[in-house]
Coordinates of C-alpha atoms in Angstrom, one line a residue:
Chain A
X1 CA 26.4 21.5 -28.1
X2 CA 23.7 22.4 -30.3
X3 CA 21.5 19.1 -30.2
X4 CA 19.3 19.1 -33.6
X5 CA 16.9 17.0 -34.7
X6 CA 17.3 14.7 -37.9
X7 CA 15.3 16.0 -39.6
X8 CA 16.6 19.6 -39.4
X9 CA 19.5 18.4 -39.8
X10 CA 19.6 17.0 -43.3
X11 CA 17.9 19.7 -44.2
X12 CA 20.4 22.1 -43.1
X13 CA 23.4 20.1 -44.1
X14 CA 21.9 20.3 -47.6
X15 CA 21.7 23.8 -47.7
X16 CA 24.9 24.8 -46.5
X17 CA 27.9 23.9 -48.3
X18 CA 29.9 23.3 -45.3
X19 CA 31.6 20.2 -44.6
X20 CA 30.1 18.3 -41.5
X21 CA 32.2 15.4 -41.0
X22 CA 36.0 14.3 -40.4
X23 CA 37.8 12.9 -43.2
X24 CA 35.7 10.1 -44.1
X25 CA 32.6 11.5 -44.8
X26 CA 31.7 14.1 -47.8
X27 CA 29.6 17.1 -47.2
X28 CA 26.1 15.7 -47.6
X29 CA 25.4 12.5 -45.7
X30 CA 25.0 11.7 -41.9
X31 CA 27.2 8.5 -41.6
X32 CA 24.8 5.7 -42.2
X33 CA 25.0 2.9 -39.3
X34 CA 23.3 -0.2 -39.8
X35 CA 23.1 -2.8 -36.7
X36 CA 22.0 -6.4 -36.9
X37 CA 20.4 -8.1 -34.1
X38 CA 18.5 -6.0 -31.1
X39 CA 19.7 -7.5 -28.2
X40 CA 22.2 -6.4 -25.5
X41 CA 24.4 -5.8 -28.2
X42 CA 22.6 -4.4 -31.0
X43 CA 20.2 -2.4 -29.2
X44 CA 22.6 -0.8 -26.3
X45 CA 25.1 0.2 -29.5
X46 CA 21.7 1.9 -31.4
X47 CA 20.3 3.9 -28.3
X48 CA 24.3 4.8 -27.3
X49 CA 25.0 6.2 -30.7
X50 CA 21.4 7.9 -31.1
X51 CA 21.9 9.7 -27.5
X52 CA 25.7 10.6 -28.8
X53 CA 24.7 11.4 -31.7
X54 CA 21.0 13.1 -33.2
X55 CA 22.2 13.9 -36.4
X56 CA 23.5 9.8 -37.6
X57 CA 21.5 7.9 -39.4
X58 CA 21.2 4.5 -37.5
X59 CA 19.0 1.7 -38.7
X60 CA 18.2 -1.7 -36.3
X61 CA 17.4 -4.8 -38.1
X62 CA 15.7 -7.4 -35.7
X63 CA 14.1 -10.7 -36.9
X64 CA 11.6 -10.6 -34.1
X65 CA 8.8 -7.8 -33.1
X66 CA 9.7 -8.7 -29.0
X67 CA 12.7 -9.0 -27.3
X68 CA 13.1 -11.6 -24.6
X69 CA 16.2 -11.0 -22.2
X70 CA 18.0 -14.8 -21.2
X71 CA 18.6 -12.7 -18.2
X72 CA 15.8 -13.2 -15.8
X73 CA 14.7 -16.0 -18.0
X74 CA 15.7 -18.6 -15.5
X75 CA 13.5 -17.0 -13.0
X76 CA 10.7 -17.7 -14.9
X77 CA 11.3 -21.3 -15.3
X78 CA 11.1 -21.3 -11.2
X79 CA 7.4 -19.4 -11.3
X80 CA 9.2 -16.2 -9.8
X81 CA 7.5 -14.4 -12.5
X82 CA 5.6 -14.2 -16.1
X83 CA 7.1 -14.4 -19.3
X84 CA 6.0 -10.7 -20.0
X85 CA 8.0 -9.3 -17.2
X86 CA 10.9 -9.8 -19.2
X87 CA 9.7 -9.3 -22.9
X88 CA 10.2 -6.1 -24.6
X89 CA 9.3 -4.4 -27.6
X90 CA 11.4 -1.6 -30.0
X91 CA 8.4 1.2 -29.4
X92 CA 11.3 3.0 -27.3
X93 CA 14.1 2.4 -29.6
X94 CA 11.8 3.5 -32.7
X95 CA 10.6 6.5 -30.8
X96 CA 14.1 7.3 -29.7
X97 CA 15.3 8.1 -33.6
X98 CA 16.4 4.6 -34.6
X99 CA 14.9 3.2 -37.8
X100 CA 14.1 -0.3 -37.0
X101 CA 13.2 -2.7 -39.1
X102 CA 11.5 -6.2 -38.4
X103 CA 12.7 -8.6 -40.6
X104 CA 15.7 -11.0 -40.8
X105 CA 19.0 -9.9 -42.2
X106 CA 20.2 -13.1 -44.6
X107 CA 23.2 -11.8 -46.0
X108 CA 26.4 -9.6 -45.6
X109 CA 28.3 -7.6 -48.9
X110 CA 31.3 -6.0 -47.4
X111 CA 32.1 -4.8 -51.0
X112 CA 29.0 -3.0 -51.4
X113 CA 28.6 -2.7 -47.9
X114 CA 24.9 -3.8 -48.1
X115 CA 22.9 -6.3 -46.1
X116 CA 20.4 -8.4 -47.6
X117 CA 17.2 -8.7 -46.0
X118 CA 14.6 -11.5 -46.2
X119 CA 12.2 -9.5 -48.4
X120 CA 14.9 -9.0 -51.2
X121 CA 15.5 -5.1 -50.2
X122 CA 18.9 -4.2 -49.4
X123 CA 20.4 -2.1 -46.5
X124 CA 23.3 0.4 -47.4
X125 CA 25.7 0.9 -44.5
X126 CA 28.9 2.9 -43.9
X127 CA 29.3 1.0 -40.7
X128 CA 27.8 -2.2 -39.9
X129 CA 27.6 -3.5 -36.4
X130 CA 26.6 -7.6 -36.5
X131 CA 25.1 -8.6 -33.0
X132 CA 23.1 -11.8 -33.9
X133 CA 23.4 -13.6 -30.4
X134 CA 24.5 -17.4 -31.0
X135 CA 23.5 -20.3 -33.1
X136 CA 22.8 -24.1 -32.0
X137 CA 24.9 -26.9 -33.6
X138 CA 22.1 -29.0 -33.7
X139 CA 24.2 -32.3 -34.5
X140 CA 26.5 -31.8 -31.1
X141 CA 24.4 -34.0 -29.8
X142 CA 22.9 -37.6 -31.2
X143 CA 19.1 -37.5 -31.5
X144 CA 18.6 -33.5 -31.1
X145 CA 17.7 -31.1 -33.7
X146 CA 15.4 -28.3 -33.9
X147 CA 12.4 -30.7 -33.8
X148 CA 13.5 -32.4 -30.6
X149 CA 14.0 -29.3 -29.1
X150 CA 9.9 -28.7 -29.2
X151 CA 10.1 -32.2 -26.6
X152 CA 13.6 -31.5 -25.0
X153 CA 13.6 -27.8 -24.8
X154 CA 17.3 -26.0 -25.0
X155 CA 15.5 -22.7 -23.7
X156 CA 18.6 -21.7 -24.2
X157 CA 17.2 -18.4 -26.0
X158 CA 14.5 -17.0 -24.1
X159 CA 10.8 -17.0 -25.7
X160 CA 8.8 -19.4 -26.6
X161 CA 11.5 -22.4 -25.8
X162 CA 11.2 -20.9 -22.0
X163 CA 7.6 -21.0 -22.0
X164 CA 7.7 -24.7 -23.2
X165 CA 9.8 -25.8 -20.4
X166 CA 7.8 -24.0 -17.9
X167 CA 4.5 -25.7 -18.7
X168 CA 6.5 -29.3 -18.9
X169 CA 7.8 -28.4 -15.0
X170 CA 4.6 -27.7 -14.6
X171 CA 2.3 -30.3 -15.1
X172 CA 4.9 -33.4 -15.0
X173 CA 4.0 -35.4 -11.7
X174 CA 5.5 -35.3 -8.7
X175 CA 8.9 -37.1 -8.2
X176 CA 9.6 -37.1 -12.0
X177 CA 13.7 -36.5 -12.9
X178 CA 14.6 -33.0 -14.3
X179 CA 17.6 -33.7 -16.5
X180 CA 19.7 -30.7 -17.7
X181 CA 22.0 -31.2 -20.4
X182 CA 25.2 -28.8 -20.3
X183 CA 27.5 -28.2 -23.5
X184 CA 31.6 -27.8 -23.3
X185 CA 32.5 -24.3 -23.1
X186 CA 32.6 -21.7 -24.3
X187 CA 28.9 -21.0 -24.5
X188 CA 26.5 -18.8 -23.4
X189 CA 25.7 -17.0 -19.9
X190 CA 28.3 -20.1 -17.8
X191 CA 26.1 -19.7 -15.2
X192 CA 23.1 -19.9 -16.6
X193 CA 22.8 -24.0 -16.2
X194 CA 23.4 -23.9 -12.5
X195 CA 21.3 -20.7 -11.7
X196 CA 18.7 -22.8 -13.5
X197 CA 18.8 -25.8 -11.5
X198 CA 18.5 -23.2 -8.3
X199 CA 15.4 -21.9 -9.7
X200 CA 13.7 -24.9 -10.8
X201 CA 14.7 -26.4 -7.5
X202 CA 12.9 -23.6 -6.1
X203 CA 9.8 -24.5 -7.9
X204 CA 9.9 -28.2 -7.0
X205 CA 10.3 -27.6 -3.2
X206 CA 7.2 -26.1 -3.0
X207 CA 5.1 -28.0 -5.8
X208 CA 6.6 -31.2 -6.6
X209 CA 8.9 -32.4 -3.2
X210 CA 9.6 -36.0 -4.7
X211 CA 11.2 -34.5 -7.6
X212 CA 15.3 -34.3 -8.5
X213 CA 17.3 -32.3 -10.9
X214 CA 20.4 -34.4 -12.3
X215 CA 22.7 -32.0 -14.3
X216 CA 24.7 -33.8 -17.0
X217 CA 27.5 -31.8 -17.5
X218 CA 30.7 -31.8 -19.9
X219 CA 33.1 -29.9 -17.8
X220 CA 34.7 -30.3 -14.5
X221 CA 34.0 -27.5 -12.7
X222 CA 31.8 -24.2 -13.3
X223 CA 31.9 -20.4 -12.6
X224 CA 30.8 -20.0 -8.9
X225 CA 30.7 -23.3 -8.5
X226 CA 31.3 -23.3 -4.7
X227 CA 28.9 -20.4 -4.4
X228 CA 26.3 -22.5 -6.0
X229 CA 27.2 -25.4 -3.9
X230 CA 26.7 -23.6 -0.9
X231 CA 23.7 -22.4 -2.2
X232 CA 22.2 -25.6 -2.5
X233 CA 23.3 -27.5 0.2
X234 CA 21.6 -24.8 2.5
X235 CA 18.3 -24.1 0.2
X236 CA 17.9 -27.5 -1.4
X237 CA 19.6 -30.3 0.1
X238 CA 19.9 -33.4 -1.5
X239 CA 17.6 -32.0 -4.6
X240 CA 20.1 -30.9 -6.9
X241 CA 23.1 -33.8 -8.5
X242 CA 25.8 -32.6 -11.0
X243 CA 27.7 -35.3 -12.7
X244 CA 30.7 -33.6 -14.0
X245 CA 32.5 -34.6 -17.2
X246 CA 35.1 -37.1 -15.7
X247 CA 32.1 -39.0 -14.6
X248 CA 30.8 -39.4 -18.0
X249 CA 28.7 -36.5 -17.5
X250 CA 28.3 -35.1 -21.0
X251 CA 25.2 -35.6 -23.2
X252 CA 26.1 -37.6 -26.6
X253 CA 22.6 -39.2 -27.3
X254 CA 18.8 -38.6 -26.2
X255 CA 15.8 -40.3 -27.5
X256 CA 12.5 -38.0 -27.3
X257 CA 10.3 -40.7 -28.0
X258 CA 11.4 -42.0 -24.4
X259 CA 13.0 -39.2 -23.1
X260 CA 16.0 -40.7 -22.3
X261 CA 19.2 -38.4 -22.9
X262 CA 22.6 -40.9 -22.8
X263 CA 26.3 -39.9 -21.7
X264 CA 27.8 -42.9 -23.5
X265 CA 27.8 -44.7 -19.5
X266 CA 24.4 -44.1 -18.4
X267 CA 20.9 -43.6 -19.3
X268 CA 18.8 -41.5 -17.8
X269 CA 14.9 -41.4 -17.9
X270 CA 13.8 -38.1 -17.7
X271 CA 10.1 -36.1 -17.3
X272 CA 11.4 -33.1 -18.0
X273 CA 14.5 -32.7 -20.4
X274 CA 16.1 -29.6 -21.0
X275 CA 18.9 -30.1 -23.5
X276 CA 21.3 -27.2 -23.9
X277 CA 23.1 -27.7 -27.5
X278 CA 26.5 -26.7 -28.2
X279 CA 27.1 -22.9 -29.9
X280 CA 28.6 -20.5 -32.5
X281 CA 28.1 -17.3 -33.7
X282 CA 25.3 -16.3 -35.4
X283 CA 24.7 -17.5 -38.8
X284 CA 24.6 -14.3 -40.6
X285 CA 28.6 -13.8 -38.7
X286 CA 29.7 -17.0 -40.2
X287 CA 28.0 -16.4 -43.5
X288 CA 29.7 -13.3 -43.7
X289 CA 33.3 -15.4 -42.5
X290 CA 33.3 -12.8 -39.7
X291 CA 34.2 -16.1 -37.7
X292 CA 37.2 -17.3 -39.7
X293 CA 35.6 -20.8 -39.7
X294 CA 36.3 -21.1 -36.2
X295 CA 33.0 -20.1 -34.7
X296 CA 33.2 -17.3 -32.8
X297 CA 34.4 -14.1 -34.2
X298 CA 37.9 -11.9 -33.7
X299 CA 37.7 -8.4 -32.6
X300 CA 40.2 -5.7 -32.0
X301 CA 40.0 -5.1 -28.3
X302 CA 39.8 -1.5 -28.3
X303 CA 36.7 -0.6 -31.3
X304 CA 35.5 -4.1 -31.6
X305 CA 36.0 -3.8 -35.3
X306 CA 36.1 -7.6 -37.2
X307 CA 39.3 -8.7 -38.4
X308 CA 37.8 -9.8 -41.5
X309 CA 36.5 -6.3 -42.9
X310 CA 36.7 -2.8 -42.1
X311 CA 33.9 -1.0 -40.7
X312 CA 32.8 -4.1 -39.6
X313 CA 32.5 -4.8 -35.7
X314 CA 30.9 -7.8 -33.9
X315 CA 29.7 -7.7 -30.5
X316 CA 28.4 -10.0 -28.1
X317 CA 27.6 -13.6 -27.9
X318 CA 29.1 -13.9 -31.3
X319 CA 32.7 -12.7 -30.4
X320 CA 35.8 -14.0 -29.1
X321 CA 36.6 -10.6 -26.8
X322 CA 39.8 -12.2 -24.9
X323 CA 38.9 -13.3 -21.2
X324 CA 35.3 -11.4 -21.5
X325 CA 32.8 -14.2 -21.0
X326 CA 29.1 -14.3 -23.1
X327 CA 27.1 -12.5 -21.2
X328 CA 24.6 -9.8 -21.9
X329 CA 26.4 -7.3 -19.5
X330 CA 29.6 -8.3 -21.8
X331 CA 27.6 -7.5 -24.6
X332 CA 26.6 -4.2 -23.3
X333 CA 29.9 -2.7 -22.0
X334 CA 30.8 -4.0 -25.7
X335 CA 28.2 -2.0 -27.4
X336 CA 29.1 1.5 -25.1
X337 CA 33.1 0.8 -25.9
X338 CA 32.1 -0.3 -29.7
X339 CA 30.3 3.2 -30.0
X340 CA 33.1 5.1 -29.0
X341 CA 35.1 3.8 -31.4
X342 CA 32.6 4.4 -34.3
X343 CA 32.4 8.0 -33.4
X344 CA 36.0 8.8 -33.1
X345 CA 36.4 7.2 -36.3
X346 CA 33.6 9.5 -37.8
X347 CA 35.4 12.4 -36.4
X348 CA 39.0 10.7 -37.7
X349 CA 40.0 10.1 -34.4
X350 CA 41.5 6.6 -32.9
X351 CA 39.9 4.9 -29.8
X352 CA 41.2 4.9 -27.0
X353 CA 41.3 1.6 -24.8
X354 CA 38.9 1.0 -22.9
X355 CA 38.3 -0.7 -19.5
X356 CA 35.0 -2.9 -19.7
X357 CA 32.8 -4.5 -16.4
X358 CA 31.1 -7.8 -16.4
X359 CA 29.2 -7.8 -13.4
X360 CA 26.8 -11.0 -13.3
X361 CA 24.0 -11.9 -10.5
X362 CA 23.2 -15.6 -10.0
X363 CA 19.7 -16.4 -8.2
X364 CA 19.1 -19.0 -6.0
X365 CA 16.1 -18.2 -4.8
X366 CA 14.1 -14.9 -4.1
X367 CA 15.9 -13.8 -1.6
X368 CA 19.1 -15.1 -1.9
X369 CA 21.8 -13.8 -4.8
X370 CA 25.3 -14.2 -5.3
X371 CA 28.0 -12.6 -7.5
X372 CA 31.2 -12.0 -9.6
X373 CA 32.7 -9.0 -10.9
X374 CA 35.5 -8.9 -13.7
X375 CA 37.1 -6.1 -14.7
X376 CA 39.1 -6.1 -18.0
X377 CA 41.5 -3.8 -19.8
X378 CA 43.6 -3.6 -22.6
X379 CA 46.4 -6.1 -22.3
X380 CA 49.1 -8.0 -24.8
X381 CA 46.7 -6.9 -27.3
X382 CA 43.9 -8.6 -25.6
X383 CA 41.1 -8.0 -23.2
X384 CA 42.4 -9.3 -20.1
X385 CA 41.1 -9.7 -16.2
X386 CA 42.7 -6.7 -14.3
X387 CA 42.7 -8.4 -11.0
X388 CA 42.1 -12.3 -10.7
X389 CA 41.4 -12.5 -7.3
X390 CA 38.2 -12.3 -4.7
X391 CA 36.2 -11.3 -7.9
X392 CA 33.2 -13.2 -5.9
X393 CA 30.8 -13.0 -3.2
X394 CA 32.9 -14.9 -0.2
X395 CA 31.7 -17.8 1.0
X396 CA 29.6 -18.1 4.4
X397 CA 28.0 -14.5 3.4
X398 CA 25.2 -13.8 5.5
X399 CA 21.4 -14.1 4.8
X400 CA 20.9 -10.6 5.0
X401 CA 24.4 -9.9 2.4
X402 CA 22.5 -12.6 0.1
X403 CA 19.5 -10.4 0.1
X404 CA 20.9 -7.3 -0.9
X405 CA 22.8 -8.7 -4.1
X406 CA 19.2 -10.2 -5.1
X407 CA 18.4 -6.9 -4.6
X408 CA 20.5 -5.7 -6.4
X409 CA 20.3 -7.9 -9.2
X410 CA 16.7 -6.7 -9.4
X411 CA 17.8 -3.2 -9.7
X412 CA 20.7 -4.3 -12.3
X413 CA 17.9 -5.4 -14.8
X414 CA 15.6 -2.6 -14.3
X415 CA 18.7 -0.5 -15.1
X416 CA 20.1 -2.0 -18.0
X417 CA 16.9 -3.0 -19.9
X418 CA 15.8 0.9 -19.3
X419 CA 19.3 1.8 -21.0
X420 CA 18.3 -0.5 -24.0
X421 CA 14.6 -0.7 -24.1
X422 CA 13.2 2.3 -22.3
Chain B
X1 CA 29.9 22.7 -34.5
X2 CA 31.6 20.4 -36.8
X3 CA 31.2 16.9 -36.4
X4 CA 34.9 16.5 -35.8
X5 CA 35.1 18.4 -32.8
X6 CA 31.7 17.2 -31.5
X7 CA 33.4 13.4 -31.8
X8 CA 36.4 14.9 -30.1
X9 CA 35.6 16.1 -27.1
X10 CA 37.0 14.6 -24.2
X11 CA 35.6 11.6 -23.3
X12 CA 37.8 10.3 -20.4
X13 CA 35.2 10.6 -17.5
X14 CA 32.4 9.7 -19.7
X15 CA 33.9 6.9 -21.5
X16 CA 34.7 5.5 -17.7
X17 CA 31.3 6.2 -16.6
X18 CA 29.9 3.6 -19.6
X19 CA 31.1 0.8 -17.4
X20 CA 28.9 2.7 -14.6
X21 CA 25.2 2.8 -16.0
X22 CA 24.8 -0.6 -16.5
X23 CA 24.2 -1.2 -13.1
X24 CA 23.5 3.0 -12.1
X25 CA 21.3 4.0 -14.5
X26 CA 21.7 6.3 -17.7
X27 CA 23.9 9.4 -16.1
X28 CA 23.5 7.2 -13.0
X29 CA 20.3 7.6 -12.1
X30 CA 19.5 4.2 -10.8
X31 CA 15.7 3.0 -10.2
X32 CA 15.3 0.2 -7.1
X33 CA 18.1 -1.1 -4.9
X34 CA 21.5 0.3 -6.5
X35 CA 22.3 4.0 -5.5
X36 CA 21.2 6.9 -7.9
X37 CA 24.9 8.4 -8.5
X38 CA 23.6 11.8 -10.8
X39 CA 24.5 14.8 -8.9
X40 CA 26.2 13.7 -5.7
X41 CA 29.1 15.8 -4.5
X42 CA 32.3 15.2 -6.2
X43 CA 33.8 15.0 -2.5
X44 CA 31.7 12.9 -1.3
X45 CA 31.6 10.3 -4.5
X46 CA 35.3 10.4 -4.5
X47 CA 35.9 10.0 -0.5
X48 CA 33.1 6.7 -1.1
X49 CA 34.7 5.0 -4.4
X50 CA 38.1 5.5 -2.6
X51 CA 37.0 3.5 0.9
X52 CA 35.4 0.5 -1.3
X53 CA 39.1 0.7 -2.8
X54 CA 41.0 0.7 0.3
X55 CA 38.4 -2.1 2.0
X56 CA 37.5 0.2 4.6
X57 CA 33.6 0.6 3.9
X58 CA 32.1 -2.2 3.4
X59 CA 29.3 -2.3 0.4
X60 CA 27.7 -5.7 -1.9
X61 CA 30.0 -5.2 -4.5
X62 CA 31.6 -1.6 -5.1
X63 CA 34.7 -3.3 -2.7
X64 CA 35.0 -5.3 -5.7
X65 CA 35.2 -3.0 -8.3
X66 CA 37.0 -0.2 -7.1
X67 CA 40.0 -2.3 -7.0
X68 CA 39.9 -1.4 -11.5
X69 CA 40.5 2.0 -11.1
X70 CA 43.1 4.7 -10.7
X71 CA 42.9 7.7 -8.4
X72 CA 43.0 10.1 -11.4
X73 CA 40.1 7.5 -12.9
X74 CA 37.9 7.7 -9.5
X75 CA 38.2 11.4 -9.8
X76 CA 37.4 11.5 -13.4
X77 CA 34.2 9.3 -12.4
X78 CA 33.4 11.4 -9.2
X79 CA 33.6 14.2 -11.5
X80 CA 31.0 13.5 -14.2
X81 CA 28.7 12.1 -12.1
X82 CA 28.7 15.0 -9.7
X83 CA 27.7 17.1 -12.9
X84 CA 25.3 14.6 -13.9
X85 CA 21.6 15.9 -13.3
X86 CA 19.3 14.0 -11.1
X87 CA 15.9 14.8 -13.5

């Protein structure tokens, strides 16, 4: 395949009078693709289609000028590493060929298939890929808003909220209570609450030994949950306490001004409150009514496409993709399969199914790492698990089998980030 | 080369190999801890991905995964990544 460069290529294509595109597309114009949000979604679909692709015309638009991956984020709250480690910025993606703009996308047109920027310019798309990452519903919770989150941090998007919950584990005194504050499902990364206790259980070993994390939680049982257990009864026993819903374990109320976060039975009196808010889609998706008013936003299985518009696909946090849970992996087997699709249909083609991974790491400490692995296909006209069973690491693994998946996990991010960001 | 064809051509053992890189590496070449994949012998890859299948090698996770595919799927994977170059 001859592989030329955008540039040459519009100029050729207006030179020569032959059609370059399937039925869709006249002569003239590359098939203009505009993506919202540069995360695992967003930016894996860009760099997949620009590597596919030279000749398409692919715009990112991304609020902020650095990305900060929730994966690895956790590890940072236990001191493992700097906030930098796991920040990014779009040099890579810009010098790949993708046009990407820094500024926040407000509004959707599916009529005139344009997006709205802040600024007041509009941004014309043949296909439009939303990838916004989730929302907070603020009033899920008495007491919390976007204010209190500056004194109880959700750091529940990586950034600045992780940083402030860092320095509060850091200077609060020895033996004060770590509270964390878990939503119902669905929400983001499911593991994400319990690797976090690991990791902040990590930290207070070594710098703060009175200390205890209490995690309030509104379901009954978690992804990995006996893996987790075992993790901390060997690594940090008696350190870590997890009050399930039955036992009035969800947050309904906190108070900032003493730091007390409420499940309706008891108070607790926290130093360090991390308050993780319930979710939807991001706002520009329900804006747009991608979500139906439900939330989370319908796809078809096999392009990703919304149900709501044509030429329209959602990917990510902001989805409901069958059994696939919220995870950035999700996201970005989503992306690869959602690319497909948008090339097949610039061709005229039809998708194929695909079959997606979801292969997620959870850290207990350094040296010790656990996992699970789905597998999902096409299904009843869903995304479903192919096989249901020993999807986990087994229980009583040894040391050195813990060692290798935190190895590996270390290799995972290197690998995936480098698809996305390098 | 119209853009037709170019969307056209076959995909099957690329489109499988998506669910690969996350964890490999762009055309499997892996930095750190997880195997580079690019350019190992089609024999050899499919002999490995069918012994994480069939539980007799033991590996972290590959025992895991395996299980998801279909012989004419392993060798569609074995294939394109034993064409994949190693840079």
């Amino acid at each position: 395949m001859t592989m030329l460069t955008r540039r040459k290529f519009i100029i050729g294509s207006a030179a020569t009078a032959a059609p370059l595109f399937g039925r869709a597309f006249a002569a003239a114009a590359a098939p203009k693709i505009v993506v919202i949000g540069g995360g695992f979604g967003g930016a894996s679909l860009a760099r997949y289609l620009r590597r596919h692709d030279p000749r398409l015309s692919i715009t990112l638009i991304e609020r902020d000028a650095r990305y900060t991956t929730c994966p690895g984020s956790n590890g940072v709250l236990g001191g493992l590493y700097p906030l930098s480690q796991i920040s990014f910025t779009y040099a890579q993606v810009k010098a790949s060929g993708v046009d990407v703009i820094n500024e926040e996308a407000l509004r959707i047109e599916p009529a005139a298939k344009t997006v709205a920027l802040a600024s007041g310019q509009t941004v014309k798309f043949d296909y439009l890929v939303v990838s916004p990452g989730i929302d907070f519903m603020w009033s899920s919770i008495q007491g919390y808003s976007e204010q209190a989150a500056e004194i109880m941090p959700h750091a529940w998007k990586a950034g600045p909220q992780t940083s402030l919950l860092r320095r509060q584990l850091e200077s609060m005194r020895d033996g004060g209570l770590v509270v964390i504050g878990v939503p119902a499902m669905p929400y983001r990364c499911p593991p994400g609450p319990y690797e976090r206790a690991s990791l902040i259980a990590y930290y207070l070993m070594a710098h703060k030994p009175k200390s205890k994390i209490i995690i309030l939680d509104a379901s009954d049982s978690f992804i990995k949950q006996d893996l987790f257990m075992e993790a901390w009864n060997r690594l940090y026993p008696g350190k870590i306490e997890w009050v399930p819903g039955s036992k009035s374990g969800k947050v309904m109320s906190v108070d900032t001004s003493t730091l007390t976060v409420s499940t309706g039975f008891d108070d607790y009196k926290a130093a360090v409150a991390n308050i993780i808010p319930a979710q939807r889609a991001g706002g520009i998706a329900v804006r747009a009514g991608l979500d139906q008013g439900t939330g989370y936003c319908e796809i078809d299985p096999v392009t990703f496409e919304s149900r709501v518009h044509k030429r329209i696909y959602v990917l990510g946090d902001a989805t409901i993709a069958g059994e696939m849970p919220k995870s950035g992996f999700s996201a970005n087997a989503q992306a690869k399969t959602c690319g497909r699709a948008i090339l097949a249909d610039i061709g005229g083609k039809v998708a194929s199914p695909a079959k997606l991974l979801n292969i997620c790491y959870s850290t207990a400490d350094p040296n010790y790492a656990f996992s699970i692995v789905d597998a999902f296909a096409l299904k009843d006209g869903t995304l479903r698990l192919t096989f249901d069973d020993n999807r986990t690491t087994p229980l009583g693994a040894s040391d050195d089998e813990h060692r290798r998946e935190a190895q590996s996990a270390r290799s995972w991010y290197a690998n995936i980030t480098a698809e996305m960001f390098g | 080369m119209t853009w037709a064809s170019v969307s056209a051509r076959d995909l099957s053992g690329e489109g499988l190999a998506d669910a690969c890189t996350s964890c490999h590496g762009l055309g499997g070449r892996s930095q750190g801890y997880i195997p580079p994949i690019a350019g190992v012998g089609k024999t050899t890859l499919l002999r490995q991905l069918k012994a994480f299948r069939s539980q007799s090698v033991q590996a972290t996770i590959m025992n895991r995964i395996a299980r998801a595919y279909t012989d004419s799927e392993l060798e569609a994977l074995a294939d394109y990544f034993s064409a994949a170059p190693r840079l």
